PDB file of C-alpha atoms in Angstrom:
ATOM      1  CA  UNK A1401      16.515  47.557 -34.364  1.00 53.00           C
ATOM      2  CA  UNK A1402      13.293  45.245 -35.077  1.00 58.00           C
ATOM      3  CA  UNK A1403      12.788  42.319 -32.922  1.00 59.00           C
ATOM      4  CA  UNK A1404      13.674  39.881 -36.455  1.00 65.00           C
ATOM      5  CA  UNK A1405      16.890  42.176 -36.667  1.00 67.00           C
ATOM      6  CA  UNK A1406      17.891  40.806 -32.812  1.00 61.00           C
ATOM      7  CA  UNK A1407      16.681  37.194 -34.044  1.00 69.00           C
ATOM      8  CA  UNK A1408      19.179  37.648 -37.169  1.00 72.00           C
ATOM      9  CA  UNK A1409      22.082  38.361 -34.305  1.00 65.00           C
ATOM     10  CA  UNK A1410      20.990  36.110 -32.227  1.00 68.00           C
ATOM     11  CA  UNK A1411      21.008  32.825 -35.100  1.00 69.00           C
ATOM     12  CA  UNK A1412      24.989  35.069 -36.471  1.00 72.00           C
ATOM     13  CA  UNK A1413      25.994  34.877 -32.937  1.00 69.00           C
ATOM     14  CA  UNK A1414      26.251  38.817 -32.520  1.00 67.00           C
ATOM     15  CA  UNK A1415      24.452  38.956 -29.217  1.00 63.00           C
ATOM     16  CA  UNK A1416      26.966  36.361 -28.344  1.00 65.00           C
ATOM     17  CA  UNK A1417      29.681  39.144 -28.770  1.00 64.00           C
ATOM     18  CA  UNK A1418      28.557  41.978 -26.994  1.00 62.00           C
ATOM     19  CA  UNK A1419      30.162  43.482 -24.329  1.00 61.00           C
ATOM     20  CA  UNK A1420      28.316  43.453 -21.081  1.00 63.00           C
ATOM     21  CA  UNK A1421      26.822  47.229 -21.372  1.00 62.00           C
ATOM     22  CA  UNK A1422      26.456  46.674 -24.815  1.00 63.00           C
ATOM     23  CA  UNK A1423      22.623  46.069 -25.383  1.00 63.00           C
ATOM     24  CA  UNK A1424      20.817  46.503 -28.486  1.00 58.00           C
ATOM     25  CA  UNK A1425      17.712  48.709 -28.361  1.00 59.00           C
ATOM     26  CA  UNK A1426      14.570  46.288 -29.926  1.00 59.00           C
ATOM     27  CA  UNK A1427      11.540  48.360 -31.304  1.00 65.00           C
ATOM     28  CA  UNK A1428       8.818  45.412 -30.540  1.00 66.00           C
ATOM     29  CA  UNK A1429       6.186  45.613 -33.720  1.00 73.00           C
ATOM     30  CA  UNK A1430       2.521  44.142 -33.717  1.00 78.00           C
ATOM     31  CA  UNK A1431       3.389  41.336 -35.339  1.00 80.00           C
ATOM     32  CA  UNK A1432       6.669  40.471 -33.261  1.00 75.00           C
ATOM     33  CA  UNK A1433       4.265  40.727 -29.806  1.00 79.00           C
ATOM     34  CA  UNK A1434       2.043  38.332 -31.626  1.00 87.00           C
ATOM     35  CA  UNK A1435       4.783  35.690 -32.746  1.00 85.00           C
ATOM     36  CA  UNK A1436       6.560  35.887 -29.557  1.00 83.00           C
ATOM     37  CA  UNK A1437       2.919  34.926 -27.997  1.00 88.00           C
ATOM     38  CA  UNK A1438       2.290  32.307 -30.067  1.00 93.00           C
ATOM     39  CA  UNK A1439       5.632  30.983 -29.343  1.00 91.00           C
ATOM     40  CA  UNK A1440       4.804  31.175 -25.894  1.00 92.00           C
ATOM     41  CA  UNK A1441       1.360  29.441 -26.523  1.00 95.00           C
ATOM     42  CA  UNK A1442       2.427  26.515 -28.653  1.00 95.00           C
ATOM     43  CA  UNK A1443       5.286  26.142 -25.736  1.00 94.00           C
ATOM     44  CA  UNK A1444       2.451  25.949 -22.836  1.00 95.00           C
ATOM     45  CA  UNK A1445       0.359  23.408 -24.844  1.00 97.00           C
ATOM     46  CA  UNK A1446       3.508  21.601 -25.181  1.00 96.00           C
ATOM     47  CA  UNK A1447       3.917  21.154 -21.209  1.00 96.00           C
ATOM     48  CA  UNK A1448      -0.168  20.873 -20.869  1.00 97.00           C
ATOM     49  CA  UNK A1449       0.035  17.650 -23.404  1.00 97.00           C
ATOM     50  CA  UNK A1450       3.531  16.165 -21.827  1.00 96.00           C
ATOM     51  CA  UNK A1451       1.376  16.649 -18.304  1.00 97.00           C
ATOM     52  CA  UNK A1452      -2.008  15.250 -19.518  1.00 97.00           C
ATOM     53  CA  UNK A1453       0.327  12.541 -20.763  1.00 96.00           C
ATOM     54  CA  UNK A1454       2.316  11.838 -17.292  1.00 96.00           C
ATOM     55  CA  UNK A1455      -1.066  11.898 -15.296  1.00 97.00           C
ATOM     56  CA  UNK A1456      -2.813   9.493 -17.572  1.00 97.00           C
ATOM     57  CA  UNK A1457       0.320   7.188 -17.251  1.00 97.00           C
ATOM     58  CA  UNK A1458      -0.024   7.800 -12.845  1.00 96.00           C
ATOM     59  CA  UNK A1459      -3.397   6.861 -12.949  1.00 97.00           C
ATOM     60  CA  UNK A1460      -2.955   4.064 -15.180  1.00 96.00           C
ATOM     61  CA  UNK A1461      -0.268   2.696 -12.576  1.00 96.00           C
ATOM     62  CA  UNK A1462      -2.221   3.789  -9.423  1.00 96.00           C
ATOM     63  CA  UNK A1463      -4.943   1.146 -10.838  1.00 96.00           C
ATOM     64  CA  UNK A1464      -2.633  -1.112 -11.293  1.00 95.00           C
ATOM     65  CA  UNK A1465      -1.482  -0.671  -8.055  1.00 95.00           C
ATOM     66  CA  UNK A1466      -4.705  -1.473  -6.778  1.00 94.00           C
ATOM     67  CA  UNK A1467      -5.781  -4.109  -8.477  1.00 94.00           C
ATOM     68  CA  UNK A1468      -2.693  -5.899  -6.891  1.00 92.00           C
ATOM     69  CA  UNK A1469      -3.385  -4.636  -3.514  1.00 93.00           C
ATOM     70  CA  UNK A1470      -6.978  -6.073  -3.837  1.00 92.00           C
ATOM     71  CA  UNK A1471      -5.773  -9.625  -4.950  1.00 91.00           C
ATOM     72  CA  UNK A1472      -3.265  -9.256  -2.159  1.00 90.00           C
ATOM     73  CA  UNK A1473      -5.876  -8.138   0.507  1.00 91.00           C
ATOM     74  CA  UNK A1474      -8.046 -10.968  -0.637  1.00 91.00           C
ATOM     75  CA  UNK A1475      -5.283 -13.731  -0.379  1.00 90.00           C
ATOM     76  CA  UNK A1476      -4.478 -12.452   3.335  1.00 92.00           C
ATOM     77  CA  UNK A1477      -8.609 -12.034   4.188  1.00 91.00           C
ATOM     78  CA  UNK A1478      -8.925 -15.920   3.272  1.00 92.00           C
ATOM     79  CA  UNK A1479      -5.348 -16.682   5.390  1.00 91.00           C
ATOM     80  CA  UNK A1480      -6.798 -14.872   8.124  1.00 91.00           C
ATOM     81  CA  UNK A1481     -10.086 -17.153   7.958  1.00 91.00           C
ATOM     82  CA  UNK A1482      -8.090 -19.793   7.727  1.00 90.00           C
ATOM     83  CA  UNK A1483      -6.026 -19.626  10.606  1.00 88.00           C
ATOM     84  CA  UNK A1484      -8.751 -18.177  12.713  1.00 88.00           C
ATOM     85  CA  UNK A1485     -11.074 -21.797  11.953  1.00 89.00           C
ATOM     86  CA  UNK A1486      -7.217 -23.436  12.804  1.00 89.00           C
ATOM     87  CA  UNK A1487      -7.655 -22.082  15.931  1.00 87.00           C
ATOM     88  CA  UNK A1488     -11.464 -22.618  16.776  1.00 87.00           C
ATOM     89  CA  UNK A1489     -10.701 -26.188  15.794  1.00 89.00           C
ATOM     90  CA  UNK A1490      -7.978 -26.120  17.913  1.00 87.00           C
ATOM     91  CA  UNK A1491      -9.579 -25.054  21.075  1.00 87.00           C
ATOM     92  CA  UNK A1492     -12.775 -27.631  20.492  1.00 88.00           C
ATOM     93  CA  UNK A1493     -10.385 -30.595  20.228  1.00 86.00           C
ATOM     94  CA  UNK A1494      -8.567 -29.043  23.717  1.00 85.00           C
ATOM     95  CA  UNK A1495     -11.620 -28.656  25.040  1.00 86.00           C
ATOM     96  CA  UNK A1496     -13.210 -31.932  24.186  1.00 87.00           C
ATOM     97  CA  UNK A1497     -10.030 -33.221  25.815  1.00 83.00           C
ATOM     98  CA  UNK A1498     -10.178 -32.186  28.765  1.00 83.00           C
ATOM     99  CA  UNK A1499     -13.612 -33.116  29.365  1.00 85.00           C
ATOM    100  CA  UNK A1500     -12.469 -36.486  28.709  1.00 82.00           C
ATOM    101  CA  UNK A1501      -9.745 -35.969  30.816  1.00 76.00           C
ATOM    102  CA  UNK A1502     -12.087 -34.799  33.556  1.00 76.00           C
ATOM    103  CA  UNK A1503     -14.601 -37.609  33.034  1.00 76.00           C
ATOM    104  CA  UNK A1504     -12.030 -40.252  33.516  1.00 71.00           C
ATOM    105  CA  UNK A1505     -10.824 -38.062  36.430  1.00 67.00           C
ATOM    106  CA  UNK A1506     -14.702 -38.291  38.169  1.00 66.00           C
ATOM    107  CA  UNK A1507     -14.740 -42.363  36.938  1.00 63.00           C
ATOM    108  CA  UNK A1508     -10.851 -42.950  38.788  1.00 61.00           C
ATOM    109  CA  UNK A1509     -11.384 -41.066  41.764  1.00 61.00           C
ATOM    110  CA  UNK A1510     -11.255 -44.437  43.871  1.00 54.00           C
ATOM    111  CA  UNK A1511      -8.097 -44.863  42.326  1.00 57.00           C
ATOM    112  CA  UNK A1512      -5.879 -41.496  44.496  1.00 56.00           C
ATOM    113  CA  UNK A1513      -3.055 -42.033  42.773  1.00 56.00           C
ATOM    114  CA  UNK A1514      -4.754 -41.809  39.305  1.00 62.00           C
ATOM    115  CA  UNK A1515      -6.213 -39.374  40.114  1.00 63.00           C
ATOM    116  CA  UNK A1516      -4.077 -37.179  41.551  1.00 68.00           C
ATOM    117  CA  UNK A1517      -2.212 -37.386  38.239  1.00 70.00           C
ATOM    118  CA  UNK A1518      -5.673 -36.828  35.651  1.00 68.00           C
ATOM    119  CA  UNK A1519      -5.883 -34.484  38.071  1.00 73.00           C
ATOM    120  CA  UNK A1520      -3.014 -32.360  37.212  1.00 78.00           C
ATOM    121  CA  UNK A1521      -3.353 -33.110  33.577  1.00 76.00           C
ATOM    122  CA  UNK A1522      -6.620 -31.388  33.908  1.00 77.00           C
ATOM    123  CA  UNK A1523      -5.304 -28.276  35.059  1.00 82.00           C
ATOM    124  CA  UNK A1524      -2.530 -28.239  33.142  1.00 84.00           C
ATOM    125  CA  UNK A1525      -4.391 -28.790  29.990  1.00 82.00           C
ATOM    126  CA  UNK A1526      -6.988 -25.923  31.288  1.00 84.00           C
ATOM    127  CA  UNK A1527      -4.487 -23.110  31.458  1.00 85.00           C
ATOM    128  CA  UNK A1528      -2.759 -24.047  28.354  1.00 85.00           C
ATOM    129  CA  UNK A1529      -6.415 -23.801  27.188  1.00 83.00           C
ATOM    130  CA  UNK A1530      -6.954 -20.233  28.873  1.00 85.00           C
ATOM    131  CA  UNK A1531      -3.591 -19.165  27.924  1.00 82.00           C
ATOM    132  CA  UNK A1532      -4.214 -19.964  24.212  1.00 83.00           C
ATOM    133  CA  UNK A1533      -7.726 -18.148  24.012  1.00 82.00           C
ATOM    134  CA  UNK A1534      -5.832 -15.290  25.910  1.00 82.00           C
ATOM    135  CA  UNK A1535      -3.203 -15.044  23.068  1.00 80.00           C
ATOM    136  CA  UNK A1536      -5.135 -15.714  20.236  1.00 78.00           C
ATOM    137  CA  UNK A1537      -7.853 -13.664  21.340  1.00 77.00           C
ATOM    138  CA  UNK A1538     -10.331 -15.881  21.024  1.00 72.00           C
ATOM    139  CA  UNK A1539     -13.001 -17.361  23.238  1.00 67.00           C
ATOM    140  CA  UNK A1540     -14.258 -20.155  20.584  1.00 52.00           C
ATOM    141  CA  UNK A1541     -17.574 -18.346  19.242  1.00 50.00           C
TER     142      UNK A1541
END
């Protein structure tokens, strides 16, 4: 039997009806190792062009991808900034306080009982000062 004559049972469903033990000896000619090898061939550059395809379409995505993780990035860099010169201005204004605070302290300081209290606002003002550049990380330069 010729490889074509096991094609021919295999497209009359023969095969198909063999008994387990029952298998057709195939004589492979020349031209039937050739045909099943470009078979074989046209199959492979098949999958190559289906996986050129897919990885074109990945990398097409993956830049995509990126491109929205850079505008991203970029919006959260300038948040950052922001929030960061929030804070600086922040701890001038605090700071410029309580140097007011402590120059009216120095100018009532014949006055005890006003200054007991500017006192106290003072120090209160300083740690909530110290306890802001402590959280925020920042020391204002």
């Amino acid at each position: 039997m010729t490889f074509k004559d096991l094609e021919k049972w295999e497209q009359e469903g023969i095969i198909d009806s063999l008994k387990p033990r029952e298998t057709p000896y195939v004589e492979y000619t020349k031209d039937d190792i050739i045909a099943g090898l470009k078979k074989e061939n046209q199959e492979l550059k098949k999958q190559l062009n289906e996986k050129i395809a897919l990885e074109i379409k990945l990398k097409e995505e993956l830049e995509d991808k990126r491109k929205e993780y850079q505008e991203v990035y970029k919006d959260v860099r300038e948040e950052i900034k922001d929030y960061k010169n929030q804070q600086k201005e922040f701890i001038e204004w605090l700071e410029n306080y309580i140097e007011e605070v402590d120059n009216n302290r120095k100018f009532h300081k014949m006055y005890s009982a006003s200054e007991e209290r500017l006192s106290s606002k003072y120090h209160t003002l300083q740690a909530v000062l110290s306890k802001y550049k402590e959280i925020t990380g920042s020391d204002n330069k």
